XYZ file of N, CA and C in Angstrom:
540
model
N 48.710 132.101 138.265
C 47.738 131.200 138.851
C 48.390 130.192 139.813
N 49.612 129.750 139.439
C 50.315 128.798 140.296
C 50.616 129.410 141.658
N 50.968 130.689 141.696
C 51.277 131.360 142.963
C 50.029 131.440 143.818
N 48.894 131.756 143.237
C 47.633 131.832 143.976
C 47.299 130.479 144.593
N 47.486 129.396 143.824
C 47.220 128.049 144.346
C 48.151 127.730 145.516
N 49.422 128.125 145.392
C 50.385 127.882 146.469
C 50.004 128.668 147.725
N 49.567 129.907 147.554
C 49.157 130.730 148.700
C 47.939 130.117 149.380
N 46.946 129.708 148.592
C 45.739 129.079 149.147
C 46.117 127.792 149.874
N 46.966 126.980 149.256
C 47.395 125.732 149.875
C 48.145 126.007 151.184
N 49.014 127.007 151.188
C 49.764 127.369 152.386
C 48.824 127.824 153.511
N 47.844 128.636 153.178
C 46.856 129.098 154.169
C 46.083 127.904 154.725
N 45.662 126.990 153.871
C 44.926 125.806 154.324
C 45.786 124.926 155.236
N 47.065 124.794 154.922
C 47.970 124.010 155.764
C 48.098 124.659 157.139
N 48.282 125.982 157.169
C 48.376 126.683 158.459
C 47.087 126.540 159.261
N 45.947 126.653 158.613
C 44.667 126.480 159.306
C 44.527 125.063 159.860
N 44.909 124.070 159.054
C 44.821 122.676 159.508
C 45.726 122.444 160.719
N 46.937 123.000 160.671
C 47.861 122.854 161.806
C 47.261 123.497 163.054
N 46.683 124.690 162.897
C 46.088 125.389 164.046
C 44.914 124.596 164.615
N 44.073 124.074 163.759
C 42.903 123.312 164.222
C 43.347 122.044 164.945
N 44.336 121.365 164.393
C 44.849 120.143 165.036
C 45.538 120.498 166.354
N 46.312 121.578 166.370
C 46.985 121.994 167.605
C 45.965 122.305 168.698
N 44.838 122.881 168.323
C 43.785 123.202 169.289
C 43.263 121.981 170.023
N 43.334 120.833 169.383
C 42.895 119.595 170.036
C 43.787 119.234 171.220
N 45.043 119.656 171.169
C 46.011 119.293 172.198
C 46.328 120.427 173.168
N 45.863 121.619 172.845
C 46.150 122.776 173.704
C 45.167 122.818 174.869
N 45.614 123.331 176.027
C 44.691 123.415 177.174
C 43.547 124.394 176.894
N 42.386 124.046 177.392
C 41.216 124.911 177.253
C 41.005 125.727 178.531
N 41.436 125.185 179.655
C 41.196 125.810 180.948
C 42.277 126.841 181.273
N 41.879 127.779 182.098
C 42.844 128.725 182.664
C 42.445 128.986 184.107
N 43.430 129.348 184.893
C 43.199 129.661 186.304
C 44.153 130.773 186.720
N 43.606 131.717 187.450
C 44.397 132.852 187.925
C 44.104 133.017 189.408
N 45.139 133.220 190.202
C 44.953 133.486 191.628
C 45.963 134.541 192.060
N 45.472 135.529 192.778
C 46.318 136.576 193.332
C 46.044 136.667 194.830
N 46.987 137.261 195.556
C 46.808 137.360 197.007
C 47.397 138.655 197.533
N 46.945 139.003 198.722
C 47.440 140.182 199.424
C 47.333 139.889 200.922
N 48.188 140.528 201.706
C 48.107 140.412 203.162
C 47.567 141.721 203.715
N 46.548 141.597 204.547
C 45.879 142.763 205.118
C 46.090 142.771 206.622
N 46.402 143.919 207.152
C 46.632 144.090 208.582
C 45.277 144.268 209.284
N 44.540 143.173 209.366
C 43.262 143.099 210.082
C 42.988 141.635 210.410
N 42.211 141.389 211.448
C 41.866 140.002 211.780
C 41.046 139.341 210.665
N 41.210 138.050 210.543
C 40.551 137.255 209.507
C 39.035 137.444 209.506
N 38.401 137.405 210.654
C 36.942 137.506 210.711
C 36.452 138.855 210.171
N 37.164 139.905 210.497
C 36.797 141.238 210.019
C 36.881 141.319 208.497
N 37.941 140.761 207.929
C 38.118 140.773 206.474
C 37.043 139.922 205.811
N 36.813 138.717 206.347
C 35.810 137.838 205.743
C 34.426 138.467 205.781
N 34.066 139.057 206.907
C 32.731 139.672 207.023
C 32.553 140.821 206.035
N 33.625 141.417 205.587
C 33.532 142.483 204.582
C 33.412 141.902 203.173
N 34.262 140.941 202.823
C 34.286 140.440 201.446
C 33.101 139.538 201.111
N 32.394 139.040 202.096
C 31.282 138.135 201.800
C 30.109 138.848 201.142
N 30.035 140.163 201.254
C 28.915 140.926 200.690
C 29.233 141.417 199.285
N 28.380 141.061 198.331
C 28.571 141.468 196.944
C 28.607 142.988 196.800
N 27.784 143.684 197.569
C 27.755 145.147 197.470
C 29.097 145.763 197.852
N 29.841 145.110 198.712
C 31.151 145.642 199.098
C 32.183 145.517 197.978
N 31.965 144.595 197.043
C 32.916 144.466 195.940
C 32.962 145.736 195.094
N 31.871 146.481 195.052
C 31.862 147.752 194.320
C 32.911 148.716 194.858
N 33.305 148.542 196.103
C 34.242 149.461 196.742
C 35.703 149.154 196.410
N 35.990 147.920 195.921
C 37.385 147.581 195.643
C 37.631 146.927 194.288
N 36.629 146.370 193.666
C 36.801 145.669 192.403
C 37.051 146.639 191.242
N 38.042 146.323 190.434
C 38.354 147.126 189.247
C 37.164 147.138 188.298
N 36.533 145.981 188.140
C 35.451 145.860 187.164
C 34.244 146.704 187.563
N 33.971 146.790 188.850
C 32.825 147.586 189.309
C 33.061 149.075 189.095
N 34.323 149.474 189.041
C 34.659 150.896 188.906
C 34.812 151.341 187.452
N 34.813 150.419 186.508
C 35.055 150.767 185.111
C 33.968 151.669 184.513
N 32.734 151.452 184.933
C 31.638 152.244 184.385
C 30.722 152.707 185.512
N 30.907 153.948 185.974
C 30.067 154.455 187.058
C 28.586 154.567 186.662
N 28.307 154.519 185.353
C 26.920 154.649 184.875
C 26.219 153.299 184.682
N 26.937 152.197 184.929
C 26.303 150.894 184.690
C 25.128 150.683 185.640
N 24.140 149.985 185.133
C 22.976 149.645 185.947
C 23.298 148.366 186.709
N 22.915 148.350 187.982
C 23.132 147.159 188.807
C 21.834 146.774 189.500
N 21.730 145.499 189.800
C 20.616 145.032 190.622
C 21.127 143.935 191.548
N 20.419 143.770 192.648
C 20.755 142.735 193.625
C 19.502 141.929 193.899
N 19.674 140.611 193.979
C 18.576 139.706 194.313
C 19.027 138.844 195.488
N 18.078 138.454 196.308
C 18.407 137.591 197.436
C 19.004 138.373 198.584
N 19.474 137.637 199.576
C 20.086 138.238 200.758
C 21.589 138.318 200.543
N 22.095 139.541 200.446
C 23.521 139.737 200.200
C 24.336 139.056 201.295
N 25.417 138.402 200.872
C 26.276 137.707 201.822
C 25.846 136.276 202.090
N 24.778 135.832 201.425
C 24.271 134.468 201.622
C 24.265 133.719 200.293
N 24.246 132.391 200.347
C 24.173 131.575 199.137
C 22.912 131.958 198.363
N 23.078 132.135 197.060
C 21.956 132.506 196.189
C 21.860 133.995 195.924
N 22.601 134.811 196.656
C 22.584 136.259 196.394
C 23.185 136.517 195.019
N 22.574 137.453 194.291
C 23.007 137.762 192.931
C 23.223 139.259 192.788
N 24.321 139.596 192.133
C 24.604 140.970 191.735
C 24.661 140.965 190.214
N 23.743 141.700 189.576
C 23.730 141.787 188.122
C 24.175 143.158 187.677
N 24.707 143.247 186.478
C 25.147 144.530 185.930
C 24.829 144.602 184.443
N 24.680 145.814 183.963
C 24.447 146.060 182.548
C 25.097 147.393 182.196
N 26.082 147.334 181.325
C 26.837 148.524 180.936
C 26.856 148.628 179.421
N 26.866 149.840 178.935
C 27.004 150.064 177.499
C 28.468 149.994 177.065
N 29.384 150.005 178.035
C 30.809 149.879 177.712
C 31.110 148.417 177.372
N 31.760 148.205 176.237
C 32.011 146.848 175.770
C 32.888 146.035 176.723
N 33.867 146.687 177.371
C 34.753 145.930 178.256
C 34.113 145.623 179.608
N 32.899 146.122 179.855
C 32.151 145.796 181.073
C 31.004 144.852 180.723
N 30.231 145.201 179.705
C 29.166 144.336 179.226
C 28.031 144.141 180.205
N 27.448 142.953 180.166
C 26.325 142.615 181.038
C 26.515 141.205 181.573
N 25.996 140.986 182.774
C 26.086 139.661 183.366
C 25.636 139.680 184.809
N 25.929 138.596 185.495
C 25.597 138.531 186.916
C 26.555 137.592 187.628
N 26.661 137.832 188.928
C 27.514 137.039 189.807
C 26.635 136.503 190.929
N 26.747 135.219 191.186
C 25.935 134.591 192.230
C 26.830 133.884 193.239
N 26.518 134.069 194.512
C 27.234 133.326 195.559
C 26.709 131.893 195.532
N 27.601 130.942 195.282
C 27.216 129.538 195.160
C 27.550 128.710 196.402
N 28.604 129.119 197.121
C 29.014 128.331 198.286
C 29.753 129.246 199.255
N 29.510 129.025 200.531
C 30.221 129.764 201.578
C 30.722 128.767 202.614
N 32.018 128.810 202.866
C 32.595 128.117 204.015
C 32.834 129.242 205.006
N 31.946 129.356 205.988
C 31.915 130.528 206.849
C 33.280 130.835 207.466
N 33.684 132.074 207.304
C 34.947 132.521 207.851
C 36.167 132.098 207.056
N 35.960 131.383 205.917
C 37.094 130.830 205.162
C 37.081 131.173 203.671
N 35.924 130.923 203.015
C 35.908 130.973 201.546
C 34.505 131.247 201.021
N 34.459 131.995 199.917
C 33.202 132.263 199.207
C 33.441 131.898 197.748
N 32.507 131.148 197.168
C 32.624 130.775 195.758
C 31.498 131.422 194.979
N 31.854 131.924 193.782
C 30.905 132.637 192.938
C 30.804 131.960 191.575
N 29.648 132.119 190.960
C 29.498 131.783 189.559
C 29.247 133.088 188.827
N 30.044 133.343 187.805
C 29.893 134.550 186.999
C 29.289 134.156 185.662
N 28.179 134.789 185.336
C 27.503 134.509 184.070
C 27.593 135.769 183.203
N 28.455 135.721 182.218
C 28.628 136.854 181.317
C 27.645 136.710 180.162
N 26.910 137.777 179.896
C 25.907 137.754 178.837
C 26.351 138.528 177.602
N 27.104 139.581 177.838
C 27.557 140.460 176.768
C 28.895 141.065 177.164
N 29.858 141.231 176.355
C 29.836 141.107 174.906
C 29.956 139.662 174.416
N 30.268 138.724 175.323
C 30.410 137.332 174.935
C 29.798 136.471 176.043
N 29.028 135.480 175.656
C 28.401 134.607 176.652
C 29.393 133.577 177.166
N 29.475 133.482 178.498
C 30.276 132.430 179.128
C 29.911 132.358 180.607
N 30.237 131.246 181.200
C 30.046 131.053 182.635
C 31.396 130.655 183.210
N 31.832 131.409 184.211
C 33.135 131.180 184.826
C 32.949 131.083 186.343
N 33.963 130.640 187.020
C 33.924 130.515 188.480
C 34.999 131.384 189.108
N 34.679 131.902 190.280
C 35.636 132.708 191.023
C 35.480 132.394 192.510
N 36.446 132.807 193.293
C 36.378 132.607 194.743
C 37.222 133.658 195.431
N 36.917 133.854 196.684
C 37.757 134.642 197.582
C 37.917 133.812 198.847
N 39.152 133.767 199.351
C 39.389 133.029 200.587
C 40.262 133.854 201.508
N 40.145 133.553 202.786
C 40.960 134.238 203.795
C 41.683 133.199 204.646
N 42.892 133.577 205.070
C 43.706 132.700 205.911
C 44.396 133.571 206.949
N 44.272 133.181 208.188
C 44.902 133.932 209.262
C 46.397 133.648 209.287
N 47.191 134.714 209.217
C 48.645 134.572 209.319
C 49.097 134.817 210.758
N 48.330 135.643 211.457
C 48.520 135.907 212.880
C 47.237 136.582 213.340
N 47.192 137.010 214.583
C 45.966 137.619 215.105
C 45.491 138.795 214.257
N 46.414 139.617 213.780
C 46.032 140.825 213.046
C 46.406 140.808 211.567
N 46.907 139.710 211.046
C 47.280 139.665 209.629
C 46.529 138.544 208.934
N 45.931 138.899 207.785
C 45.107 137.957 207.037
C 45.553 137.935 205.579
N 45.754 136.735 205.057
C 46.033 136.581 203.630
C 44.691 136.406 202.920
N 44.458 137.235 201.893
C 43.249 137.137 201.079
C 43.661 136.680 199.693
N 43.004 135.644 199.205
C 43.248 135.159 197.847
C 41.980 135.388 197.027
N 42.191 135.801 195.787
C 41.081 135.995 194.862
C 41.440 135.210 193.611
N 40.604 134.260 193.255
C 40.886 133.407 192.103
C 39.750 133.409 191.104
N 40.102 133.071 189.887
C 39.171 133.083 188.774
C 39.585 131.960 187.845
N 38.625 131.147 187.406
C 38.974 130.113 186.444
C 37.859 129.913 185.433
N 38.259 129.483 184.274
C 37.297 129.290 183.200
C 37.924 128.466 182.098
N 37.267 128.492 180.951
C 37.738 127.691 179.824
C 37.367 128.367 178.510
N 38.210 128.127 177.531
C 37.929 128.528 176.162
C 37.437 127.292 175.419
N 36.301 127.360 174.780
C 35.856 126.195 174.018
C 36.734 125.981 172.785
N 36.849 124.734 172.370
C 37.553 124.422 171.132
C 36.723 124.973 169.977
N 37.260 125.591 169.002
C 38.655 125.839 168.672
C 39.176 127.199 169.157
N 38.377 127.928 169.967
C 38.805 129.243 170.450
C 40.040 129.143 171.341
N 40.282 127.959 171.918
C 41.459 127.785 172.777
C 42.765 127.999 172.004
N 42.707 127.973 170.690
C 43.886 128.244 169.872
C 44.388 129.662 170.136
N 43.467 130.578 170.420
C 43.821 131.980 170.630
C 44.337 132.277 172.037
N 44.124 131.352 172.963
C 44.469 131.589 174.368
C 45.905 132.092 174.586
N 46.917 131.494 173.953
C 48.284 131.992 174.191
C 48.506 133.429 173.709
N 47.707 133.874 172.777
C 47.902 135.205 172.205
C 47.075 136.286 172.894
N 46.096 135.876 173.687
C 45.181 136.842 174.305
C 45.670 137.367 175.656
N 46.533 136.640 176.333
C 47.042 137.097 177.626
C 45.974 137.180 178.696
N 45.035 136.236 178.683
C 43.911 136.263 179.614
C 44.375 136.206 181.061
N 45.297 135.284 181.358
C 45.772 135.153 182.733
C 46.398 136.449 183.228
N 47.200 137.084 182.376
C 47.858 138.331 182.771
C 46.833 139.452 182.962
N 45.885 139.546 182.036
C 44.886 140.612 182.096
C 44.000 140.461 183.338
N 43.476 139.268 183.556
C 42.622 139.033 184.723
C 43.447 139.157 186.000
N 44.653 138.618 185.979
C 45.520 138.684 187.153
C 45.815 140.111 187.573
N 46.058 140.973 186.608
C 46.321 142.386 186.905
C 45.104 143.024 187.580
N 43.911 142.743 187.053
C 42.689 143.311 187.641
C 42.413 142.747 189.033
N 42.654 141.451 189.224
C 42.467 140.857 190.552
C 43.428 141.486 191.556
N 44.694 141.641 191.153
C 45.686 142.203 192.071
C 45.353 143.651 192.416
N 44.927 144.426 191.420
C 44.540 145.815 191.691
C 43.362 145.855 192.649
N 42.389 144.974 192.458
C 41.249 144.904 193.370
C 41.681 144.549 194.785
N 42.579 143.587 194.909
C 43.077 143.206 196.233
C 43.868 144.343 196.878
N 44.650 145.041 196.082
C 45.400 146.191 196.616
C 44.439 147.285 197.085
N 43.353 147.502 196.321
C 42.312 148.461 196.741
C 41.682 148.022 198.059
N 41.393 146.721 198.173
C 40.800 146.169 199.395
C 41.731 146.394 200.583
N 43.006 146.132 200.394
C 43.994 146.319 201.465
C 44.019 147.775 201.934
N 44.114 148.700 200.987
C 44.134 150.127 201.344
C 42.877 150.520 202.120
N 41.750 150.053 201.638
C 40.473 150.398 202.264
C 40.359 149.821 203.684
N 40.712 148.563 203.857
C 40.551 147.895 205.151
C 41.588 148.388 206.170
N 42.749 148.777 205.712
C 43.777 149.228 206.645
C 43.636 150.695 207.013
N 42.772 151.427 206.342
C 42.512 152.835 206.672
C 41.757 152.971 207.986
N 40.994 151.952 208.316
C 40.115 152.014 209.499
C 40.853 152.372 210.747
């Protein structure tokens, strides 16, 4: 019986330490990846501003060819929405809305995930001219883990996982745009 009490006490101590540590651990995360594309900035921006074009390069759009999608509003404009619904757990359901456009420079999105887990995150794509024919494209994603879930953040590898998918999407975009 004494051993059982010690085990229970030890588990409670570890849980208390984890809960207290969660108060001091960061909740936010941010990931940004970039690629240089051999095309003028305006050409690249005019392509990435349309949600429907993301299906052509985004890793997430390619995960489930059977997912249902819908579009609302005028694509490429503030308020345009791309929604998806997939039976695959790693795709889930949600929608992406264009929230802000700095014409020729940056597009900001709000991502509303409904399934498998509810959350609202922010993303953006920006372009920067490096020369007449070379454009740097950045794709960023940021969000937060609510307390006490932020305790798991160091073990989940969210930045690495999202970063890998963003980079693959950007590499797909580069290949596609430079084929022209």
